[in-house]
Amino acid sequence: MTATQQSTIADAALRRALDRGVDLARLGPARDPNPRVGCVLLAPDGSVVAEGAHGGAGTPHAETAALAAAGQAARGTTAVVTLEPCAHHGRTPPCAAALVEAGVAAVVYAVPDVTTAGGGAQVLAAGGVEVRQQPHPGAEDLVADWARAARLGRPHVTWKIASTLDGRVAAADGTSRWITSPQARRAAHAVREQVGAVLVGTGTALADDPSLTARDDTGALLPEQPLRVVVGTRDLPAGSQLSRGLAGAAPTADRTSPADTPHPGEVVHLRTHDPTEVLADVRARGVHSVLLEGGPTLGGAFWRAGLVDELLVHLAPALLGAGPHAIPDLGIGTMADAARLELVEVTRLGPDLQLRLRPTRPAQEE
Ligand SMILES: NC(=O)c1ccc[n+]([C@@H]2O[C@H](COP(=O)([O-])OP(=O)(O)OC[C@H]3O[C@@H](n4cnc5c(N)ncnc54)[C@H](OP(=O)(O)O)[C@@H]3O)[C@@H](O)[C@H]2O)c1
């Protein structure tokens, strides 16, 4: 087959197959070194021959799962895949070669693979398979974090700060609840649900006893939970919210809840001060994006290491005049050395402002 085969399948059928591929891909683990991928094999009349999804690193890729399900029926089909089939030998053999071998006539993929595993489209074309890219927003969303981490060579880091107008993140007596409004806190929980991991230093863990879970207004856990990471050498007090989530800890009320209730994400305690080591560790656990929730000491260490990609500031119209500063001493002594940021987005959250910012070049390079 043939150029004719693919063109006999209507665009609407290909779009439906990509929608289905995205649904299948979502069955795979959200936190995994590999991207989530779904594959649907279509007969020339557009009917579904077989489907496959990737179940995480070390398991068959979506394309090979679909080919295995189809057997001989794979010959002459159009494989519709959410991500360009891989061309490299990883823990499993390359999918592009497997598709050629199986006699697939055409491949339609949504997102080009820009990583070292990419190049599958050329392998397929060289093998006589008709290849076409068909953009699909759902498929792009599915792998956006994974692709960005692949480009960076580490997880993307957003440093989130809730501060008063005068840049304080707690009061002089150590109280910090609550600086911002319920609307801002709801938005913060929604961000937690979207990232692979939430990070705090032991200072914050000890001062605030946070749970770091993603919750709704009633306190119920949202469906997706981030890995919860504490960084620092001090122990967490027994019975603290985070120590209850550590591997080996006694079951909590949350852990005995019904199977269809989301469980809080696992807690990891990394006894290091090295931000690079922290990111390498969480990446190996399949984390592609990190929400660094402070405090100032840990945030400052990531900033100085050049490992902050974005700042998310929830600015409350409140003044404290004393208490810890959001940003610690960054070693900047003169105006020309000020760290400059680009203001990417401003959103009003009830009485508060949400500022999304990205670091730019140092002032002297402007
Ligand atoms: N409003 C907000 O957005 C917000 C957010 C978070 C915290 N806070 C407030 O911030 C205060 C806590 O501030 P904090 O700065 O002490 O908290 P932190 O940054 O969470 O923790 C600091 C501790 O982390 C460890 N650590 C890890 N990496 C480090 C590194 N590279 N360099 C130095 N230390 C490192 C050290 O503890 P070890 O000795 O254990 O190694 C250090 O004492 C609390 O009042 C809390 O309420 C506010």
Short mmCIF file of C-alpha atoms and ligand atoms in Angstrom, two decimals:
data_model
loop_
_atom_site.label_atom_id
_atom_site.label_comp_id
_atom_site.label_asym_id
_atom_site.label_seq_id
_atom_site.Cartn_x
_atom_site.Cartn_y
_atom_site.Cartn_z
CA MET A 1 0.00 0.00 0.00
CA THR A 2 0.04 2.90 -1.14
CA ALA A 3 -0.65 6.36 -1.29
CA THR A 4 -4.19 5.49 -2.05
CA GLN A 5 -4.69 3.55 1.14
CA GLN A 6 -4.10 6.42 3.49
CA SER A 7 -6.12 8.81 1.42
CA THR A 8 -9.09 6.45 1.60
CA ILE A 9 -9.25 7.08 5.35
CA ALA A 10 -11.08 10.33 5.96
CA ASP A 11 -9.42 13.02 8.03
CA ALA A 12 -12.28 12.78 10.52
CA ALA A 13 -11.52 9.07 11.07
CA LEU A 14 -7.82 9.85 11.58
CA ARG A 15 -8.74 12.57 14.09
CA ARG A 16 -11.03 10.15 15.93
CA ALA A 17 -8.21 7.60 16.01
CA LEU A 18 -5.86 10.23 17.47
CA ASP A 19 -8.50 11.17 20.08
CA ARG A 20 -8.71 7.50 20.97
CA GLY A 21 -4.90 7.23 20.98
CA VAL A 22 -4.75 10.06 23.52
CA ASP A 23 -7.32 8.29 25.74
CA LEU A 24 -5.33 5.07 25.49
CA ALA A 25 -2.07 6.90 26.27
CA ARG A 26 -3.62 8.34 29.43
CA LEU A 27 -3.92 4.77 30.75
CA GLY A 28 -0.12 4.78 31.07
CA PRO A 29 1.63 6.15 34.16
CA ALA A 30 1.79 9.97 34.33
CA ARG A 31 5.11 9.75 36.19
CA ASP A 32 7.50 7.72 34.07
CA PRO A 33 10.81 8.29 32.26
CA ASN A 34 9.01 7.53 28.98
CA PRO A 35 6.28 9.59 27.32
CA ARG A 36 2.67 8.40 27.32
CA VAL A 37 1.75 7.10 23.84
CA GLY A 38 -1.32 5.51 22.26
CA CYS A 39 -1.64 3.74 18.90
CA VAL A 40 -4.65 2.68 16.82
CA LEU A 41 -4.37 0.47 13.71
CA LEU A 42 -7.00 1.30 11.09
CA ALA A 43 -8.17 -0.86 8.18
CA PRO A 44 -8.47 0.86 4.75
CA ASP A 45 -12.17 1.52 5.45
CA GLY A 46 -11.24 3.39 8.67
CA SER A 47 -12.43 0.66 11.05
CA VAL A 48 -10.28 -0.17 14.07
CA VAL A 49 -8.15 -3.33 13.73
CA ALA A 50 -6.26 -3.10 17.03
CA GLU A 51 -5.11 -0.69 19.72
CA GLY A 52 -2.14 -0.33 22.03
CA ALA A 53 -0.89 1.88 24.84
CA HIS A 54 2.50 2.24 26.49
CA GLY A 55 2.44 1.08 30.09
CA GLY A 56 5.71 2.70 31.21
CA ALA A 57 9.48 2.21 30.91
CA GLY A 58 10.52 -1.38 30.22
CA THR A 59 7.11 -2.43 28.89
CA PRO A 60 6.18 -2.68 25.18
CA HIS A 61 5.66 0.59 23.32
CA ALA A 62 2.16 1.48 22.11
CA GLU A 63 2.94 0.52 18.51
CA THR A 64 4.35 -2.92 19.38
CA ALA A 65 1.41 -3.55 21.72
CA ALA A 66 -1.02 -2.73 18.88
CA LEU A 67 0.95 -4.87 16.39
CA ALA A 68 0.93 -7.80 18.83
CA ALA A 69 -2.84 -7.43 19.30
CA ALA A 70 -3.38 -7.34 15.52
CA GLY A 71 -1.08 -10.23 14.51
CA GLN A 72 -1.28 -10.85 10.76
CA ALA A 73 -4.14 -8.34 10.50
CA ALA A 74 -1.60 -5.52 10.94
CA ARG A 75 -0.54 -5.91 7.28
CA GLY A 76 -1.84 -3.08 5.12
CA THR A 77 -3.23 -1.04 8.04
CA THR A 78 -2.63 2.62 8.84
CA ALA A 79 -1.01 3.07 12.24
CA VAL A 80 -2.24 6.23 13.94
CA VAL A 81 0.13 7.15 16.77
CA THR A 82 0.14 10.09 19.20
CA LEU A 83 3.97 10.41 19.01
CA GLU A 84 6.39 9.75 16.14
CA PRO A 85 7.47 6.08 16.40
CA CYS A 86 10.92 5.71 17.93
CA ALA A 87 13.96 4.75 15.88
CA HIS A 88 16.33 3.79 18.65
CA HIS A 89 17.20 0.65 20.58
CA GLY A 90 16.33 1.41 24.20
CA ARG A 91 14.99 -1.15 26.63
CA THR A 92 12.78 -2.30 23.74
CA PRO A 93 13.53 -2.55 19.98
CA PRO A 94 12.68 0.41 17.70
CA CYS A 95 9.01 0.75 16.80
CA ALA A 96 9.64 2.20 13.33
CA ALA A 97 11.40 -1.01 12.26
CA ALA A 98 8.67 -3.14 13.84
CA LEU A 99 5.98 -1.26 11.87
CA VAL A 100 7.91 -1.77 8.58
CA GLU A 101 8.41 -5.44 9.42
CA ALA A 102 4.71 -5.94 10.15
CA GLY A 103 3.78 -4.60 6.71
CA VAL A 104 1.94 -1.53 7.94
CA ALA A 105 1.04 0.57 4.89
CA ALA A 106 0.96 4.04 6.41
CA VAL A 107 1.75 5.84 9.64
CA VAL A 108 0.06 9.02 10.82
CA TYR A 109 1.63 10.55 13.93
CA ALA A 110 0.69 13.69 15.85
CA VAL A 111 3.86 14.92 17.55
CA PRO A 112 7.40 14.75 16.12
CA ASP A 113 9.89 13.15 18.51
CA VAL A 114 12.65 15.72 18.96
CA THR A 115 14.69 13.53 21.33
CA THR A 116 17.51 11.16 20.47
CA ALA A 117 14.88 8.43 20.10
CA GLY A 118 13.46 10.37 17.11
CA GLY A 119 14.05 9.77 13.41
CA GLY A 120 11.33 7.15 13.13
CA ALA A 121 9.64 8.97 10.23
CA GLN A 122 12.75 8.58 8.06
CA VAL A 123 13.11 4.91 8.96
CA LEU A 124 9.48 4.33 8.01
CA ALA A 125 9.77 6.24 4.73
CA ALA A 126 12.96 4.35 3.86
CA GLY A 127 11.04 1.14 4.52
CA GLY A 128 8.36 2.09 1.98
CA VAL A 129 5.74 3.20 4.49
CA GLU A 130 3.75 6.33 3.74
CA VAL A 131 4.29 8.74 6.64
CA ARG A 132 2.37 11.85 7.56
CA GLN A 133 2.28 14.16 10.55
CA GLN A 134 -1.15 15.33 11.64
CA PRO A 135 -1.05 17.90 14.49
CA HIS A 136 -3.37 17.14 17.41
CA PRO A 137 -3.53 19.46 20.47
CA GLY A 138 -4.46 16.66 22.91
CA ALA A 139 -1.47 14.59 21.82
CA GLU A 140 0.81 17.65 22.12
CA ASP A 141 -0.41 18.32 25.69
CA LEU A 142 0.21 14.70 26.60
CA VAL A 143 3.95 14.87 25.94
CA ALA A 144 4.66 18.59 26.45
CA ASP A 145 6.31 18.15 29.88
CA TRP A 146 8.29 15.11 28.74
CA ALA A 147 9.55 16.86 25.59
CA ARG A 148 10.50 20.02 27.51
CA ALA A 149 12.46 17.98 30.08
CA ALA A 150 14.18 16.14 27.21
CA ARG A 151 15.25 19.50 25.74
CA LEU A 152 16.45 20.80 29.13
CA GLY A 153 18.08 17.50 30.10
CA ARG A 154 16.30 17.82 33.50
CA PRO A 155 12.82 18.56 34.81
CA HIS A 156 11.40 22.05 34.21
CA VAL A 157 11.41 24.06 37.46
CA THR A 158 8.76 26.57 38.52
CA TRP A 159 9.55 28.41 41.76
CA LYS A 160 6.24 29.29 43.40
CA ILE A 161 6.12 32.06 46.00
CA ALA A 162 3.17 33.40 47.99
CA SER A 163 4.21 36.80 49.25
CA THR A 164 2.92 40.05 50.68
CA LEU A 165 3.32 43.27 48.74
CA ASP A 166 6.54 43.91 50.68
CA GLY A 167 7.97 40.52 49.71
CA ARG A 168 7.48 38.62 52.98
CA VAL A 169 6.64 34.91 52.97
CA ALA A 170 5.88 34.61 56.68
CA ALA A 171 5.29 36.93 59.65
CA ALA A 172 7.90 37.76 62.30
CA ASP A 173 6.43 35.08 64.61
CA GLY A 174 6.75 32.42 61.87
CA THR A 175 3.05 32.23 60.98
CA SER A 176 2.42 32.01 57.26
CA ARG A 177 -1.21 30.88 56.97
CA TRP A 178 -2.62 32.39 55.03
CA ILE A 179 -0.85 35.07 53.03
CA THR A 180 -3.09 34.66 49.99
CA SER A 181 -6.81 34.27 49.36
CA PRO A 182 -8.76 31.01 48.90
CA GLN A 183 -8.88 31.80 45.15
CA ALA A 184 -5.07 31.92 44.95
CA ARG A 185 -4.72 28.76 47.02
CA ARG A 186 -7.18 26.95 44.75
CA ALA A 187 -5.02 27.93 41.76
CA ALA A 188 -1.92 26.70 43.59
CA HIS A 189 -3.53 23.30 44.19
CA ALA A 190 -4.45 23.09 40.50
CA VAL A 191 -0.77 23.66 39.62
CA ARG A 192 0.29 20.93 42.06
CA GLU A 193 -2.00 18.55 40.24
CA GLN A 194 -0.29 19.31 36.91
CA VAL A 195 3.35 18.84 37.95
CA GLY A 196 5.33 15.66 38.50
CA ALA A 197 6.76 16.73 41.87
CA VAL A 198 6.42 19.38 44.56
CA LEU A 199 9.63 20.31 46.41
CA VAL A 200 10.25 22.02 49.75
CA GLY A 201 13.26 22.39 52.01
CA THR A 202 13.33 20.91 55.52
CA GLY A 203 12.93 24.48 56.87
CA THR A 204 9.45 24.69 55.37
CA ALA A 205 8.62 21.10 56.27
CA LEU A 206 9.49 21.82 59.93
CA ALA A 207 7.94 25.29 60.14
CA ASP A 208 4.65 24.62 58.35
CA ASP A 209 4.09 20.82 58.49
CA PRO A 210 2.61 20.95 54.95
CA SER A 211 1.03 17.92 53.28
CA LEU A 212 1.93 19.15 49.73
CA THR A 213 -1.01 17.21 48.30
CA ALA A 214 -3.25 18.64 45.57
CA ARG A 215 -6.68 19.22 47.08
CA ASP A 216 -10.03 20.77 46.21
CA ASP A 217 -11.95 23.36 48.27
CA THR A 218 -13.37 20.67 50.56
CA GLY A 219 -9.90 19.28 51.28
CA ALA A 220 -10.50 16.15 49.17
CA LEU A 221 -7.56 14.90 47.11
CA LEU A 222 -7.60 15.76 43.40
CA PRO A 223 -7.29 12.79 41.00
CA GLU A 224 -3.60 13.37 40.12
CA GLN A 225 -1.07 13.71 42.93
CA PRO A 226 2.54 14.89 42.60
CA LEU A 227 5.55 13.16 44.08
CA ARG A 228 6.29 15.06 47.31
CA VAL A 229 9.95 15.83 47.91
CA VAL A 230 11.69 17.26 50.98
CA VAL A 231 15.29 18.47 50.55
CA GLY A 232 17.71 18.80 53.46
CA THR A 233 19.66 16.84 56.02
CA ARG A 234 17.40 17.18 59.07
CA ASP A 235 14.91 14.44 59.95
CA LEU A 236 11.20 15.00 59.59
CA PRO A 237 9.43 14.74 62.93
CA ALA A 238 7.55 11.46 63.41
CA GLY A 239 3.85 12.05 62.89
CA SER A 240 4.34 15.08 60.61
CA GLN A 241 2.21 15.11 57.48
CA LEU A 242 5.13 14.39 55.17
CA SER A 243 6.76 11.72 57.35
CA ARG A 244 3.49 9.77 57.16
CA GLY A 245 3.88 9.55 53.40
CA LEU A 246 7.49 8.29 53.45
CA ALA A 247 8.07 4.78 52.12
CA GLY A 248 7.82 2.32 54.99
CA ALA A 249 5.65 4.68 57.09
CA ALA A 250 2.56 3.30 58.81
CA PRO A 251 -0.61 3.51 56.69
CA THR A 252 -2.50 6.76 57.05
CA ALA A 253 -6.25 7.29 56.87
CA ASP A 254 -5.78 8.29 53.23
CA ARG A 255 -4.05 5.00 52.45
CA THR A 256 -6.89 2.93 53.77
CA SER A 257 -9.46 4.81 51.72
CA PRO A 258 -11.44 3.03 48.98
CA ALA A 259 -9.54 1.96 45.89
CA ASP A 260 -11.21 4.54 43.66
CA THR A 261 -10.16 7.42 45.95
CA PRO A 262 -6.90 9.06 44.91
CA HIS A 263 -3.95 8.39 47.21
CA PRO A 264 -1.54 11.14 48.20
CA GLY A 265 1.68 11.04 46.20
CA GLU A 266 4.66 9.21 47.62
CA VAL A 267 7.08 11.27 49.77
CA VAL A 268 10.83 11.26 49.13
CA HIS A 269 13.36 12.81 51.52
CA LEU A 270 16.59 13.78 49.73
CA ARG A 271 19.36 14.47 52.23
CA THR A 272 21.39 16.78 50.03
CA HIS A 273 21.91 20.50 49.41
CA ASP A 274 22.73 20.05 45.71
CA PRO A 275 19.87 21.18 43.41
CA THR A 276 21.37 19.35 40.41
CA GLU A 277 21.39 16.10 42.37
CA VAL A 278 17.76 16.71 43.40
CA LEU A 279 16.64 17.17 39.80
CA ALA A 280 18.59 14.11 38.60
CA ASP A 281 17.01 12.02 41.34
CA VAL A 282 13.43 13.06 40.60
CA ARG A 283 13.96 12.76 36.85
CA ALA A 284 15.01 9.14 37.34
CA ARG A 285 11.65 8.70 39.07
CA GLY A 286 9.87 9.86 35.91
CA VAL A 287 9.32 13.50 36.92
CA HIS A 288 9.39 16.00 34.05
CA SER A 289 8.20 19.14 35.86
CA VAL A 290 8.79 20.40 39.38
CA LEU A 291 6.96 22.97 41.48
CA LEU A 292 9.49 24.36 43.95
CA GLU A 293 7.40 25.69 46.83
CA GLY A 294 10.28 27.14 48.83
CA GLY A 295 11.22 28.14 51.20
CA PRO A 296 13.53 31.03 50.47
CA THR A 297 16.73 29.08 51.24
CA LEU A 298 16.00 26.19 48.87
CA GLY A 299 14.56 28.51 46.21
CA GLY A 300 17.65 30.71 46.41
CA ALA A 301 19.92 27.68 45.98
CA PHE A 302 18.06 26.66 42.80
CA TRP A 303 18.17 30.23 41.51
CA ARG A 304 21.93 30.58 42.09
CA ALA A 305 22.46 27.24 40.32
CA GLY A 306 20.57 28.62 37.28
CA LEU A 307 17.89 25.96 37.71
CA VAL A 308 14.75 28.12 37.87
CA ASP A 309 12.90 28.26 34.56
CA GLU A 310 9.86 30.16 35.76
CA LEU A 311 8.60 32.07 38.79
CA LEU A 312 4.95 31.86 39.81
CA VAL A 313 4.29 34.62 42.33
CA HIS A 314 1.04 34.97 44.21
CA LEU A 315 1.16 38.55 45.42
CA ALA A 316 -1.25 39.50 48.21
CA PRO A 317 -2.19 43.12 48.86
CA ALA A 318 -0.95 42.85 52.45
CA LEU A 319 1.98 44.31 54.34
CA LEU A 320 4.00 42.73 57.14
CA GLY A 321 7.04 44.98 57.38
CA ALA A 322 8.97 42.16 59.07
CA GLY A 323 9.45 38.40 58.68
CA PRO A 324 11.41 36.26 56.19
CA HIS A 325 11.91 37.63 52.70
CA ALA A 326 10.68 35.68 49.67
CA ILE A 327 14.11 35.93 48.05
CA PRO A 328 17.29 35.39 50.06
CA ASP A 329 20.59 37.16 49.45
CA LEU A 330 21.55 36.32 45.87
CA GLY A 331 24.96 37.95 46.15
CA ILE A 332 23.88 40.95 44.05
CA GLY A 333 25.61 44.12 45.21
CA THR A 334 24.80 46.71 42.58
CA MET A 335 21.88 47.73 40.37
CA ALA A 336 23.62 46.73 37.15
CA ASP A 337 23.70 43.14 38.41
CA ALA A 338 19.97 42.96 39.22
CA ALA A 339 18.39 39.67 38.16
CA ARG A 340 15.88 40.64 35.46
CA LEU A 341 12.73 38.73 34.67
CA GLU A 342 10.27 38.85 31.84
CA LEU A 343 6.66 39.25 32.95
CA VAL A 344 4.88 36.60 30.91
CA GLU A 345 1.38 36.70 32.34
CA VAL A 346 -0.64 38.54 34.98
CA THR A 347 -3.85 36.99 36.32
CA ARG A 348 -6.12 38.30 39.03
CA LEU A 349 -7.03 35.65 41.62
CA GLY A 350 -9.70 37.25 43.80
CA PRO A 351 -7.92 40.00 45.73
CA ASP A 352 -4.46 38.70 44.74
CA LEU A 353 -2.30 38.82 41.63
CA GLN A 354 -0.63 35.86 39.99
CA LEU A 355 2.54 36.82 38.13
CA ARG A 356 4.19 34.36 35.80
CA LEU A 357 7.80 35.38 35.09
CA ARG A 358 10.82 34.01 33.31
CA PRO A 359 14.43 34.87 34.07
CA THR A 360 16.12 36.88 31.31
CA ARG A 361 19.73 37.80 30.67
CA PRO A 362 21.54 39.72 33.40
CA ALA A 363 20.99 43.49 33.23
CA GLN A 364 24.52 44.23 32.03
CA GLU A 365 23.96 42.14 28.88
CA GLU A 366 20.91 44.12 27.80
N1 LIG B 1 4.94 31.99 51.42
C1 LIG B 1 5.62 31.09 50.76
O1 LIG B 1 5.56 31.00 49.54
C2 LIG B 1 6.48 30.15 51.53
C3 LIG B 1 6.85 28.94 50.97
C4 LIG B 1 7.70 28.10 51.67
C5 LIG B 1 8.13 28.48 52.95
N2 LIG B 1 7.72 29.65 53.47
C6 LIG B 1 8.19 30.08 54.80
O2 LIG B 1 9.61 30.08 54.77
C7 LIG B 1 10.10 29.77 56.06
C8 LIG B 1 11.15 28.65 55.93
O3 LIG B 1 12.23 29.18 55.20
P1 LIG B 1 13.57 28.36 54.97
O4 LIG B 1 14.40 29.15 54.03
O5 LIG B 1 14.13 27.97 56.30
O6 LIG B 1 13.00 27.04 54.34
P2 LIG B 1 13.51 26.00 53.25
O7 LIG B 1 14.20 26.67 52.13
O8 LIG B 1 12.32 25.17 52.98
O9 LIG B 1 14.51 25.08 54.05
C9 LIG B 1 15.81 25.46 54.32
C10 LIG B 1 16.59 24.23 54.71
O10 LIG B 1 16.70 23.35 53.60
C11 LIG B 1 17.92 22.63 53.67
N3 LIG B 1 18.61 22.85 52.40
C12 LIG B 1 18.36 22.14 51.29
N4 LIG B 1 19.11 22.56 50.27
C13 LIG B 1 19.86 23.56 50.73
C14 LIG B 1 20.85 24.39 50.16
N5 LIG B 1 21.24 24.26 48.88
N6 LIG B 1 21.42 25.34 50.91
C15 LIG B 1 21.06 25.50 52.19
N7 LIG B 1 20.13 24.72 52.81
C16 LIG B 1 19.54 23.76 52.09
C17 LIG B 1 18.64 23.14 54.91
O11 LIG B 1 18.27 22.29 55.97
P3 LIG B 1 19.10 21.06 56.58
O12 LIG B 1 19.86 21.63 57.74
O13 LIG B 1 18.03 20.11 57.03
O14 LIG B 1 19.98 20.47 55.53
C18 LIG B 1 18.01 24.48 55.12
O15 LIG B 1 18.05 24.91 56.46
C19 LIG B 1 8.90 29.37 56.88
O16 LIG B 1 8.54 30.46 57.68
C20 LIG B 1 7.84 29.10 55.88
O17 LIG B 1 6.55 29.35 56.37
C21 LIG B 1 6.90 30.49 52.80
#
